[in-house]
Coordinates of C-alpha atoms and ligand atoms in Angstrom, one line a residue:
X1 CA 108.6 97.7 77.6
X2 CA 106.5 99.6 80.7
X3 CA 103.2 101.2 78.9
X4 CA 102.1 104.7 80.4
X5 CA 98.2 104.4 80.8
X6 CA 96.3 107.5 82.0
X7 CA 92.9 106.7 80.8
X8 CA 90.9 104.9 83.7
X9 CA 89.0 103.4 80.4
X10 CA 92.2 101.9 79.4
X11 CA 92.8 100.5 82.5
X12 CA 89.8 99.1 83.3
X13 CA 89.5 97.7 79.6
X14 CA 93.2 96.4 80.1
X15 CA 92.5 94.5 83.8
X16 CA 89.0 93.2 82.4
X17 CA 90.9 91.4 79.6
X18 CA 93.5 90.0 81.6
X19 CA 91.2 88.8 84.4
X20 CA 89.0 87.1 80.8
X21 CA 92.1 85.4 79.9
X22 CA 92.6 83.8 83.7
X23 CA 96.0 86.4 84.0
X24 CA 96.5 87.3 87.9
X25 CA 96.8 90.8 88.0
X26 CA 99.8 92.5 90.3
X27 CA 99.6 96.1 91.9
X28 CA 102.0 98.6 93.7
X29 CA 100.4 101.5 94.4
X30 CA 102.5 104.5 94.7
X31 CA 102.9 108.5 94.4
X32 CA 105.7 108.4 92.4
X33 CA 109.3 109.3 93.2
X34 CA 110.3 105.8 93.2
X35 CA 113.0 104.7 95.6
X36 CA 114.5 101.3 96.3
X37 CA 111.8 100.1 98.7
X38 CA 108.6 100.4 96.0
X39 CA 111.1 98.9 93.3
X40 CA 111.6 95.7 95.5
X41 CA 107.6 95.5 95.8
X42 CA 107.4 96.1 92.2
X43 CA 109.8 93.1 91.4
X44 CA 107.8 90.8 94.0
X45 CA 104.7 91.6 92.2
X46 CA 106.3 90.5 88.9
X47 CA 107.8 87.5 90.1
X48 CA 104.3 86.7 91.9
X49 CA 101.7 87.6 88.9
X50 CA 100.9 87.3 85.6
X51 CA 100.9 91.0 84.9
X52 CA 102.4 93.8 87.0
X53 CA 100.8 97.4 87.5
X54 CA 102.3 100.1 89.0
X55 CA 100.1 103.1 89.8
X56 CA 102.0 107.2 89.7
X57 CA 99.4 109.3 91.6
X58 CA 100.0 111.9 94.0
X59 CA 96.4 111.9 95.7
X60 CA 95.5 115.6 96.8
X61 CA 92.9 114.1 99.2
X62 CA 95.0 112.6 101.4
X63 CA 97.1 115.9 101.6
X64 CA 95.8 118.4 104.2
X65 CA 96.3 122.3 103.5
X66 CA 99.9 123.3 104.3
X67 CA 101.7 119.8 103.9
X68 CA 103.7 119.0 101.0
X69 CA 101.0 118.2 98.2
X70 CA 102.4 120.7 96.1
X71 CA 106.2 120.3 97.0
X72 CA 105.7 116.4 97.0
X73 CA 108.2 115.6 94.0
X74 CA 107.2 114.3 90.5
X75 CA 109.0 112.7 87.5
X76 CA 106.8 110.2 85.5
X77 CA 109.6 109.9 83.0
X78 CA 112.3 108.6 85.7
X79 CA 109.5 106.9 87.8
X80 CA 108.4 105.1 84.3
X81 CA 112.1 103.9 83.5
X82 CA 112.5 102.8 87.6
X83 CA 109.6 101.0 86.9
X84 CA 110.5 99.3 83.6
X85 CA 113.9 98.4 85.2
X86 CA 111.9 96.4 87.8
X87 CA 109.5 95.1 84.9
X88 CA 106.3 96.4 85.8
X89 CA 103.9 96.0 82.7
X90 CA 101.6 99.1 83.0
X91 CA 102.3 102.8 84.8
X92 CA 98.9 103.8 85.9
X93 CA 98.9 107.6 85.7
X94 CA 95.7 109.1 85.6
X95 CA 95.4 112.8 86.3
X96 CA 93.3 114.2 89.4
X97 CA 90.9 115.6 87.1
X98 CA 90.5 111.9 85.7
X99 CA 90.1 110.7 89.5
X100 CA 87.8 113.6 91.0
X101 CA 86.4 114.8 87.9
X102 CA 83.7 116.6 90.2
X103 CA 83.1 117.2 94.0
X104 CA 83.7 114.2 96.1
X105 CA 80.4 113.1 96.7
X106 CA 81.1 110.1 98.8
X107 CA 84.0 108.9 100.7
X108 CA 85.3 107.0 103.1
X109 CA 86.4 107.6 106.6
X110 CA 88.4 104.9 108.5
X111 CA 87.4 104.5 112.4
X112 CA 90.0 104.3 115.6
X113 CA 92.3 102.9 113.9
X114 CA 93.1 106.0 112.1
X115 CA 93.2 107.7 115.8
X116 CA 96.5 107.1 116.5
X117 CA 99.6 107.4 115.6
X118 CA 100.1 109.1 111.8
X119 CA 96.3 109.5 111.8
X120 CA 96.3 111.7 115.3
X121 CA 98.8 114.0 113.3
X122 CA 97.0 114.2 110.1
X123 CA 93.4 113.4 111.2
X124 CA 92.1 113.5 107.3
X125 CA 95.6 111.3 105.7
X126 CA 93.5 108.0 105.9
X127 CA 90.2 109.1 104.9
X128 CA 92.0 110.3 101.7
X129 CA 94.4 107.3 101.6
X130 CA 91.3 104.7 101.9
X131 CA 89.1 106.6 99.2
X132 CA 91.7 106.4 96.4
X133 CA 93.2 102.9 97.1
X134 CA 89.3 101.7 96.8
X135 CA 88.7 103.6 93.5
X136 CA 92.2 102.5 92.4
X137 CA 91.6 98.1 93.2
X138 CA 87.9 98.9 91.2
X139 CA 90.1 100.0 88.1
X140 CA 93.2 98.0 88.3
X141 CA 91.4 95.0 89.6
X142 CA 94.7 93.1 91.2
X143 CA 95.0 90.0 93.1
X144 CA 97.3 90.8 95.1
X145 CA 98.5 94.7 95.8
X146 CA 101.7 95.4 97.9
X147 CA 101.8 98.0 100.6
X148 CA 105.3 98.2 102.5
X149 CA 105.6 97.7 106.1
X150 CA 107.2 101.2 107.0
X151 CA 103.7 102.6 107.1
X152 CA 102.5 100.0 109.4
X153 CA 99.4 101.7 110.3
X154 CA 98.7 102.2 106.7
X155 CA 98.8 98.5 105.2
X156 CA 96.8 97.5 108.8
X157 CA 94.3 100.0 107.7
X158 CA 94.2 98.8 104.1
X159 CA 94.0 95.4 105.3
X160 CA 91.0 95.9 107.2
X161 CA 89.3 98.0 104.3
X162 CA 89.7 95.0 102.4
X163 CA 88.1 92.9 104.7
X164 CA 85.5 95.7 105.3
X165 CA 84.6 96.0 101.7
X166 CA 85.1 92.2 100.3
X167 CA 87.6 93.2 97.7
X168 CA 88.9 89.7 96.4
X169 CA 92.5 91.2 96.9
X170 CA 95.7 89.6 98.8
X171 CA 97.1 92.1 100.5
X172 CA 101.5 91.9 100.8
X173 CA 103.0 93.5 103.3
X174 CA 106.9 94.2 102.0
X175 CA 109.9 94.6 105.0
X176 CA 111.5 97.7 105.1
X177 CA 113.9 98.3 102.4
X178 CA 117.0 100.9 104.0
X179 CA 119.6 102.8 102.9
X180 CA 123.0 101.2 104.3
X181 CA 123.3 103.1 106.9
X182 CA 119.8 102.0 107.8
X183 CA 117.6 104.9 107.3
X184 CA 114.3 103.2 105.6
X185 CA 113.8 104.3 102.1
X186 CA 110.9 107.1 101.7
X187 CA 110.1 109.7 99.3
X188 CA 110.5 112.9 102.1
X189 CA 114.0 111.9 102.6
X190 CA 115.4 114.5 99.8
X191 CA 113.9 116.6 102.4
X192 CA 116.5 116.0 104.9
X193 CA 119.7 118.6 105.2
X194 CA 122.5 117.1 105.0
X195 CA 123.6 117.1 109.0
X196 CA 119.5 115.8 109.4
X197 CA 120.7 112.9 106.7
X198 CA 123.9 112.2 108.8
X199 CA 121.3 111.9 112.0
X200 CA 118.8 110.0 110.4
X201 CA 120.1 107.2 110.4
X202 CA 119.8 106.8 114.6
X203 CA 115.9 106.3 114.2
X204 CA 116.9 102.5 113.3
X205 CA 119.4 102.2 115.8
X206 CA 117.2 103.2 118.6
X207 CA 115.0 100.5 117.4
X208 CA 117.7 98.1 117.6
X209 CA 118.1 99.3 121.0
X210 CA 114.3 98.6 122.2
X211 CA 115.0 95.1 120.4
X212 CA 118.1 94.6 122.6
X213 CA 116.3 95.8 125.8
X214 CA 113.3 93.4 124.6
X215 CA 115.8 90.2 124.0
X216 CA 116.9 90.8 127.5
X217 CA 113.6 90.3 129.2
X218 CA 112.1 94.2 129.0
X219 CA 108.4 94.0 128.8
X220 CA 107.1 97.1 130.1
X221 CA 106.5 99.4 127.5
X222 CA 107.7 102.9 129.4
X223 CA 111.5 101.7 129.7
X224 CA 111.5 100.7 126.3
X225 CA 109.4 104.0 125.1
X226 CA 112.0 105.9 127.5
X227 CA 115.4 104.6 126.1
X228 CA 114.2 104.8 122.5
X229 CA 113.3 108.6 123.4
X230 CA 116.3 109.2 125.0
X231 CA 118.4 108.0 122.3
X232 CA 116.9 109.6 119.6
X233 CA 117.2 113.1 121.9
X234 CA 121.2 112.6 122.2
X235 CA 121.5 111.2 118.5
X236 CA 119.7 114.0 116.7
X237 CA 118.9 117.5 116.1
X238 CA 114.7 116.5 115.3
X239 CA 111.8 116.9 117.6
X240 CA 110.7 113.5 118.5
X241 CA 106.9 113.4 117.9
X242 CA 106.0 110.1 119.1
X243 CA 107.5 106.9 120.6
X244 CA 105.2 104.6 121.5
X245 CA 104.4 100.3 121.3
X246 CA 100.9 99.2 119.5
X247 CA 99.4 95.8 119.1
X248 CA 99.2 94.8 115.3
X249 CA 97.2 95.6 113.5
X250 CA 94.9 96.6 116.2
X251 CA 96.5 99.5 117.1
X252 CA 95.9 99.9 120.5
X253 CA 98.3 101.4 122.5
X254 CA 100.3 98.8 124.7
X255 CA 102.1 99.5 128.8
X256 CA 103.3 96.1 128.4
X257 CA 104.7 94.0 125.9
X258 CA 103.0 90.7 124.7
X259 CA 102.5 88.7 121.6
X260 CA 102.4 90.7 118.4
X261 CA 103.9 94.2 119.1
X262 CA 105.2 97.4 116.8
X263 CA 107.4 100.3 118.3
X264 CA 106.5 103.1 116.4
X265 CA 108.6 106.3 116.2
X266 CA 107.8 109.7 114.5
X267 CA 111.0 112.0 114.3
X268 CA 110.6 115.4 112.9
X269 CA 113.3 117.5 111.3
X270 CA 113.3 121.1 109.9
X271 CA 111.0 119.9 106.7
X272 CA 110.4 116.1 106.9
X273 CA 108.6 114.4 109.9
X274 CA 110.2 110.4 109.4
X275 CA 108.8 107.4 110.9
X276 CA 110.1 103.8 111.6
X277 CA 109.3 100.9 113.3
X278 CA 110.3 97.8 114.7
X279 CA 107.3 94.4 114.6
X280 CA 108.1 92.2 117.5
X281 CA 106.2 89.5 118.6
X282 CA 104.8 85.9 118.3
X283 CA 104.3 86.3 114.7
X284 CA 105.2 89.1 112.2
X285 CA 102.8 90.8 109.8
X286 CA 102.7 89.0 106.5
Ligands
LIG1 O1 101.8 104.9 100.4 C1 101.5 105.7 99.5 O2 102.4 106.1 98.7 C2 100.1 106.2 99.3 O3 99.5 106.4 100.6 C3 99.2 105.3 98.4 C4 99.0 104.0 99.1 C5 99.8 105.2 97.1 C6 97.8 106.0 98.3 O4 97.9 107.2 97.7

């Protein structure tokens, strides 16, 4: 049976006693809506731990004015049962008030590599995504927490506020999970109409495209960047926001392709800007 704990108290007490008893401690952050992809980190984390938690928070600081903080959808009672069917121990659901009981009065800010890419569009999304996952590993206190690979830039950037910070913390990075037709799982995509859902699901194919091109011999970035752009322009109705290739997990924006590379795309529809991407290279992120 999943427990519901929204006292950080009971949290911390809760992780302090397991860590006492030599338990290794499991954690998939999230902000709710569950879909298939946090559901397959959630049942990683129980197969890999002693004790699973799952935090439900929907953090306003990484939420500029006018996106969809308010709109962003919540349901702890179906999140809660998603969660129990994957057999996560503890729903961490603390309210805002319990997180920012007062004005921030310090916070962090991530350097370049919040410059690019996601972090160009929405210049404070990691400065508010790096602040709560800190406060969040100080009161769940996990040995391993699972970040999925769709937002590349964002498990590179946890990664490296791990290293920055010395939390004692694994970091997992979890493959894309998709819907059959290929469209990665994500939260926004209820936001889709449905001829935008019908279209979505070329961002992946253009991908495989840029893989195909790259099989072949392609290295240089602008024919890859070009045909993945061109693609997406005949196969949908969105504005495409950003094609472009990055080292990993430096993030540094690549004209030609060696060792370990992602193509990152940004498509944006009437109400949901999606992203994708494709790791290729010596090695993939692990
Ligand atoms: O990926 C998310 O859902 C959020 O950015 C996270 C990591 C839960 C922090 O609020």
């Amino acid at each position: 049976m999943t427990e519901v704990i929204t006292s950080i108290q009971d949290m911390k007490r809760l992780a302090h006693d397991f860590k006492h008893d030599g338990k290794s401690i499991g954690f998939v952050p999230t902000m709710g809506a569950l879909h298939d992809g946090h559901l397959t980190m959630m049942r990683r984390s129980v197969k890999e731990n002693d004790v699973s938690v799952a935090s439900v928070f929907v953090n306003p600081l990484q939420f500029a004015p006018g996106e969809d903080y308010d709109a962003y959808p919540r349901d702890i009672e179906k999140d809660t049962k998603a969660a129990e069917s994957a057999g996560i121990d503890y729903v961490f659901h603390p309210s805002v008030e319990a997180m920012y009981p007062d004005e921030i009065g310090v916070a962090l800010k991530v350097g370049k590599l919040a410059e690019v890419l996601e972090g160009a569009q929405r210049p404070i999304h990691f400065n508010g995504v790096v602040t709560v996952v800190n406060k969040l590993f100080n009161i769940v206190q996990p040995d391993r927490a699972y970040f999925g690979k769709k937002d590349a830039q964002q498990l590179a950037i946890v990664e490296k506020m791990v290293q920055d910070f010395n939390h004692p913390i694994e970091i997992v990075g979890q493959d894309i999970v998709r819907e059959d037709d290929g469209l990665a799982k994500s939260s926004r995509n209820v936001y889709l109409t449905e001829q935008e859902r019908q279209e979505a699901p070329a961002l992946q194919k253009s991908l495989q495209l840029a893989e195909k091109l790259y099989r072949e011999g392609e290295r240089e970035s602008k024919i890859i960047v070009e045909a993945v752009t061109a693609y997406l322009e005949s196969h949908t109705s969105g504005h495409v926001d950003e094609v472009a290739v990055y080292s990993y997990p430096e993030l540094v924006e690549q004209h030609h392709i060696e060792g370990r590379i992602f193509i990152s795309l940004a498509v944006k529809f009437s109400k949901a800007r999606l992203i994708d991407n494709l790791i290729i290279g010596d090695e993939e992120i692990d």
